[in-house]
Amino acid sequence: MLFTCTLFFRPQPIKAFAVVRPAAILLLLLLLKPFSGLSADEPEKVHLHTDRDIYIAGEYLYFSARTFNGHEPGESSSAFLYVALRNSQGVIIRATLPIKSGRSQGALYLHDTLPSGYYQLTAHTQHMRNWSQAYMFNKQIFIANRFDNELQEVQPPVSDPAQLRLSFYPESGTMVRGLPASLLIRAEGNFDAADRKLWLLNAHGDTLSLGQLNERGFGSMSFIPDTLAPYSLFVDGGDQAFSLPDASESGITMHLTPAENNGLHLRLMADSSSLRLRGRLRIYSPEGIYQEVQVNQQTLEYQLSYPAKDLPQGLLIFAFDSPLTEKTLIRPWYQGGEKNTALQLRSSPEYARRQKARISLQLDTAHDADLSVSISPAYAHFSDSYNAAAHKRALYLSRFLPLDPAESLPLLRSLNPSQINELLVALVSDVPHEQVPKPLSRSYLKETQGLIVSGELIDILSRTPLSDRRIVLNTPDTLINLQYALTDTSGIFRFLLSDYYHDRELFFRLDPSSMNDSDEGINPLLLIDDKFSLPEGFQAQTLRELWIRRESLARSQEIERIRKSYELEYHSFRPVALKNTEAPPRLYSRASQVFRLDNFIPLDDLPEISREIIGSWRIRRGAENHVLSCASTRTALPGEPGLFINGVWVSNLLDVMDMGSDKLHRIDVHNLRWVHGSMEFSGVIGIFTRDPHFNRFAWNGASASLRHIPPRDAGFYSDRPAGLDDSMASLMPDLRQTLYWNPKLLLKAGRENYIDFNTSDLPGEYIIVIEGNDVMGHPIRHEALFKVN
Amino acid sequence: MKYTLSALLLLFLVSLKIALIAGPPADFRHDRHEFEPRLSGEILPPLPRTEGSPYFIEDWLSGDVRLTNGQWVTAQQLRYNGFLDELIWMHPRQFVPVRVDKNLVDRFVLYQENPADTFHFVNIRINLWYESRMLNVFAQELYTGKSQLVVHRNIRQMGERVVQDGGQLFTRPRIEPDPGYYLIGPDGRAQPIRGINRRALLSVFSERRSEIRQALRQHHIRLRSEEDLARAIAVIDQLNP
């Protein structure tokens, strides 16, 4: 899809203004460059390192998160991260986590009842929701239910040779007879093309070249086209011959190949009909023209070698214009060589079961590093599981290549620089235009000071937003609390929630007094935004490698069944003190009068209580209305007083009218003309029931409610079963599949650091994955294998 | 011709750049006021007319209010009524005066055109001589250091005056400023300073009289105004206890 849509062969004829074009392009690049520096519109980014890619339901999934701004390493300013696990049906597990200094960590419990299948782990800040979903973190994982013996989701790849489609991309967009050609081949369709062999035959049936498709269905081939066209390409397992595009009789070809020590070799060749090779070679970088070379060879070939030090890091576009050919030859190249910080890891290749093990780590840099470390079964990691460095590289490329990030990011972030360069053969483009990601909306604010809950007020029928209406928020409490927000022109309202609201039910109401006279016929609907909702659903991609690992997966299921039967849990929680330190947003500090009904003789219902005890509050039964007398003027206040039941604003008394002293605990009467911001109350009545869970809060109008779940401590990985001391643990089987997980390992530069862990009772091959960056932001990634016998 | 075109292109791009830079700020931080809390209070019923102004400053001043939960409500029209000892807020929509719920206010600031004339009021608990219990009052900060000097801008009824209005005789309370000065120590306790004179000040520091007398003499402080009193407290703050 990616290639059919965006990577295409595009001829570049020389036009009349070709002479001034380089200058104009350079000028444009120079002028556009500072814009990105000024823009505050950079989406934040997040990357998660998980302990594995394959899990069994009933286990914990551990992750460590890093957030950064733009495409450069650095901290984001959002204070909250939203991590979700979803399948094609929707979000299943959600977690809100605090971000401190660009780092966060957590664990998701994968419920026992999760059906086997592919799931997607997503992570984003609210700020990221303003941009395409492509910029959010997402990663496909597989979860097997431990009772699922069939594992129907793990199936061999289906191969229908009739549905195989091949696309061909000649390097620099040209194939010329008699000149070496390099061809990128991409296989698509419902056909398992991974690792298939390729044969290229000429019209006589002679084999010209052999190749192989990789696990992503890409392959490359080199050959010299001659007059024996047409050429046919055959794929192992396929049932058809694919015809290659015709080679032109004359022209020029351009080839780039990697040279030693991250250098680059360029080769330009003209066909024999040309007398000599001449033209202009330009090398563009995102900063502009990096180099321009006039080629005027007496021969038909021109070669240049660039050592790595002579090339800027990042994306380069090689463009060659020649009067000998009508089109500009284009070849993009990603010049890698990011400043990766090397890590020396020393580990024994083998350990025994239940052995104390030690790994030694040393940084090849003068800077300390912030890392996350996992040691888990090797089979439980997908081969193309991407890392933070690759993620950042993909973000960089998506910024400069004319590709849709939604399609390019998932592909590019699982590739290394040399794999990227193989694919860039297919991209024939003008110059690297920097594309600063454009926000799709501005609805989602950065949550820097606290959690923001937002929503939208619309008319049900016309779906038009209703602006400048007042939305009131309160929560059940023994105090009357209230805050409100006004809807903006998009009908959006927001509340910044202090920790007072943690773990409380929030009630949102449209204040009817904020509706206009012209609102007749409008049927308002109040929608609360789901912070975990993503516009695009998850479509699982069947992974071929899972079929190969099905035996390991079945073994993991069995281990998990045994672990559960022993009730061993390798996850612990810290004791957390409840923290609700912030004061509620109160409507008033002290009511004019407070009536505690225990201090009076019991009465049967509310009208009787108001008449006999309160006096200043009169309820007219039947009409079901009520008025208050003003405390200061002794005259009736205009209109009905604001009515609150257990701190929540309600429309009427119906739900409490029949409650007597046995059900009601306290009544606050605040009989003053009271304002709160732009809201006015003809006095306030607060009714508090004896039942703290009373929740009939009737409202005649648009309303919504939600339970506000604050960030929680997700617990931590433990190599000892929870609740068991060392002596007890030694008597139990050790059934840990993840042997070690440390979401935040601070590594000191210039000295040896150690990781100590214990192997479990489970033999097999394990992989150590270390990921992170040094304090300068240079990425670190290291993997090492060992065996437990 | 080529140069003219290039110059025009350059001019266009530079204009485009300027236009983009001058565009609306692309920031996703919320508007400063979006999450500000609101003031609560009673719509003030008409007050009896008095001889003399009940207000500390007669005009409405722009001001900020910090609530007891630590949040600020900014840019409101405020004035302080010393007779009621209440913060009065002009409701921005209904244009009616509102007596702000005093127990929800921690402090407020009144701004004048001259920034030096900014008045900071704090909600403090003091023991007024004519009250049997501790009271919450708004007091203006004169000095804040290790200790704090505040003045309660009290306006008291000093008598009554009979006035003729529309052919009828009315009795109106005659009110006058009666400021009360308080020194709030590091322990938070407020001690009254009964007047702006050396004796009143020394009576607060009865155990350090000579030391303080010497310090005031050394700094040439003669207690004649609120500024002198504030300077004196600043000097005392510098002395070792």
Coordinates of N, CA and C in Angstrom, one line a residue, chain B residues 41-117:
Chain B
G41 N -19.7 35.1 46.3 CA -20.1 36.0 47.3 C -21.5 36.4 47.2
E42 N -21.9 37.3 48.2 CA -23.3 37.7 48.2 C -23.5 39.0 47.4
I43 N -24.5 39.1 46.7 CA -24.9 40.3 46.0 C -25.2 41.3 47.1
L44 N -24.5 42.4 47.1 CA -24.5 43.3 48.3 C -25.9 44.1 48.2
P45 N -26.7 44.0 49.3 CA -27.9 44.8 49.3 C -27.5 46.3 49.5
P46 N -28.3 47.2 49.2 CA -28.0 48.6 49.3 C -27.6 48.9 50.8
L47 N -26.4 49.6 50.9 CA -25.9 49.9 52.3 C -26.4 51.3 52.7
P48 N -26.6 51.5 54.0 CA -27.0 52.8 54.5 C -25.9 53.8 54.2
R49 N -26.4 55.0 53.8 CA -25.5 56.1 53.5 C -24.7 56.5 54.8
T50 N -23.5 56.9 54.6 CA -22.7 57.3 55.8 C -22.1 58.6 55.5
E51 N -21.7 59.3 56.6 CA -20.9 60.5 56.5 C -19.5 60.1 56.5
G52 N -18.8 60.2 55.4 CA -17.5 59.7 55.2 C -17.5 58.4 54.4
S53 N -16.4 58.1 53.7 CA -16.4 57.0 52.8 C -16.0 55.7 53.6
P54 N -16.8 54.6 53.4 CA -16.4 53.4 54.0 C -15.3 52.7 53.3
Y55 N -14.8 53.2 52.2 CA -13.8 52.5 51.4 C -12.4 53.0 51.7
F56 N -11.5 52.0 51.6 CA -10.1 52.4 51.8 C -9.6 53.3 50.6
I57 N -10.0 52.9 49.4 CA -9.8 53.7 48.2 C -11.2 53.8 47.6
E58 N -11.6 55.0 47.3 CA -13.0 55.2 46.9 C -13.2 54.5 45.5
D59 N -12.2 54.6 44.6 CA -12.4 54.1 43.3 C -12.3 52.6 43.2
W60 N -12.9 52.0 42.2 CA -12.7 50.6 41.9 C -11.3 50.4 41.3
L61 N -10.6 49.5 41.8 CA -9.2 49.2 41.3 C -9.2 47.8 40.8
S62 N -8.3 47.7 39.8 CA -8.0 46.4 39.3 C -7.3 45.6 40.3
G63 N -7.6 44.4 40.5 CA -6.9 43.6 41.5 C -7.0 42.1 41.3
D64 N -6.1 41.4 42.0 CA -6.1 39.9 42.0 C -6.5 39.4 43.4
V65 N -7.1 38.2 43.4 CA -7.5 37.6 44.7 C -6.9 36.2 44.7
R66 N -6.2 35.9 45.8 CA -5.7 34.5 46.0 C -6.7 33.8 47.0
L67 N -7.2 32.7 46.5 CA -8.2 31.9 47.4 C -7.5 31.1 48.3
T68 N -8.2 30.5 49.3 CA -7.6 29.7 50.3 C -7.0 28.4 49.8
N69 N -7.4 28.0 48.6 CA -6.9 26.8 48.0 C -5.6 27.1 47.2
G70 N -5.2 28.4 47.2 CA -3.9 28.7 46.6 C -4.1 29.2 45.2
Q71 N -5.3 29.2 44.6 CA -5.4 29.6 43.2 C -5.7 31.1 43.2
W72 N -5.3 31.7 42.1 CA -5.5 33.2 41.9 C -6.7 33.4 41.0
V73 N -7.4 34.5 41.3 CA -8.4 35.0 40.4 C -7.9 36.4 40.0
T74 N -7.6 36.6 38.8 CA -6.9 37.8 38.4 C -7.8 38.8 37.7
A75 N -7.3 40.1 37.6 CA -7.9 41.2 36.8 C -9.4 41.4 37.1
Q76 N -9.7 41.6 38.4 CA -11.1 41.8 38.8 C -11.1 43.3 39.3
Q77 N -12.3 43.9 39.2 CA -12.6 45.2 39.8 C -12.9 45.1 41.2
L78 N -12.1 45.6 42.1 CA -12.2 45.4 43.5 C -12.1 46.7 44.3
R79 N -12.7 46.7 45.5 CA -12.3 47.7 46.5 C -12.6 47.1 47.9
Y80 N -11.9 47.7 48.8 CA -12.0 47.2 50.2 C -12.8 48.2 51.0
N81 N -13.9 47.6 51.6 CA -14.7 48.3 52.5 C -14.3 48.2 53.9
G82 N -13.7 49.2 54.4 CA -13.1 49.1 55.8 C -14.1 49.2 56.9
F83 N -15.3 49.7 56.5 CA -16.4 49.8 57.5 C -17.0 48.3 57.8
L84 N -17.1 47.6 56.7 CA -17.6 46.2 56.8 C -16.5 45.2 56.9
D85 N -15.3 45.7 56.7 CA -14.1 44.8 56.6 C -14.4 43.7 55.6
E86 N -14.8 44.1 54.4 CA -15.1 43.1 53.4 C -14.5 43.6 52.1
L87 N -14.1 42.5 51.3 CA -13.6 42.8 49.9 C -14.9 42.8 49.0
I88 N -15.0 44.0 48.3 CA -16.2 44.1 47.4 C -15.7 44.0 46.0
W89 N -16.4 43.2 45.2 CA -16.1 42.9 43.9 C -17.2 43.3 42.9
M90 N -16.8 44.1 41.9 CA -17.8 44.5 40.9 C -18.0 43.3 40.0
H91 N -19.3 42.8 40.0 CA -19.6 41.7 39.1 C -19.5 42.1 37.7
P92 N -18.6 41.4 36.9 CA -18.3 41.9 35.5 C -19.5 41.9 34.5
R93 N -20.5 41.1 34.9 CA -21.6 40.9 33.9 C -22.8 41.7 34.4
Q94 N -23.1 41.5 35.7 CA -24.3 42.2 36.2 C -24.1 43.6 36.7
F95 N -22.8 43.9 36.9 CA -22.4 45.3 37.4 C -23.1 45.6 38.7
V96 N -23.1 44.6 39.6 CA -23.6 44.8 40.9 C -22.4 44.5 41.9
P97 N -22.3 45.3 43.0 CA -21.3 44.9 44.0 C -21.5 43.6 44.7
V98 N -20.5 42.9 44.9 CA -20.6 41.5 45.5 C -19.7 41.5 46.7
R99 N -20.2 41.1 47.8 CA -19.3 40.9 49.0 C -18.7 39.5 48.9
V100 N -17.4 39.5 48.7 CA -16.7 38.3 48.4 C -16.7 37.5 49.7
D101 N -16.9 36.2 49.6 CA -16.9 35.3 50.8 C -15.5 35.3 51.4
K102 N -15.4 36.0 52.6 CA -14.1 36.3 53.2 C -13.4 35.0 53.5
N103 N -14.1 34.0 53.9 CA -13.4 32.8 54.4 C -12.7 32.0 53.2
L104 N -13.1 32.4 52.0 CA -12.5 31.7 50.8 C -11.3 32.6 50.3
V105 N -11.0 33.7 50.9 CA -10.0 34.6 50.4 C -8.8 34.5 51.3
D106 N -7.6 34.3 50.7 CA -6.4 34.2 51.5 C -5.7 35.6 51.5
R107 N -5.7 36.2 50.3 CA -5.1 37.6 50.2 C -5.6 38.2 48.9
F108 N -5.5 39.5 48.8 CA -5.8 40.2 47.5 C -4.9 41.4 47.3
V109 N -4.8 41.7 46.1 CA -3.9 42.8 45.7 C -4.7 43.9 44.9
L110 N -4.5 45.1 45.3 CA -5.1 46.2 44.6 C -4.1 47.0 43.8
Y111 N -4.3 47.2 42.5 CA -3.2 47.9 41.7 C -3.7 49.3 41.4
Q112 N -2.7 50.2 41.5 CA -2.9 51.6 41.0 C -2.1 51.8 39.8
E113 N -2.2 52.9 39.2 CA -1.4 53.2 38.0 C 0.1 53.2 38.3
N114 N 0.4 53.8 39.5 CA 1.8 53.7 39.9 C 2.1 52.4 40.6
P115 N 2.9 51.6 40.0 CA 3.2 50.2 40.6 C 3.6 50.3 42.1
A116 N 4.2 51.4 42.4 CA 4.7 51.5 43.8 C 3.5 51.6 44.8
D117 N 2.4 52.0 44.3 CA 1.2 52.1 45.1 C 0.3 50.9 45.1

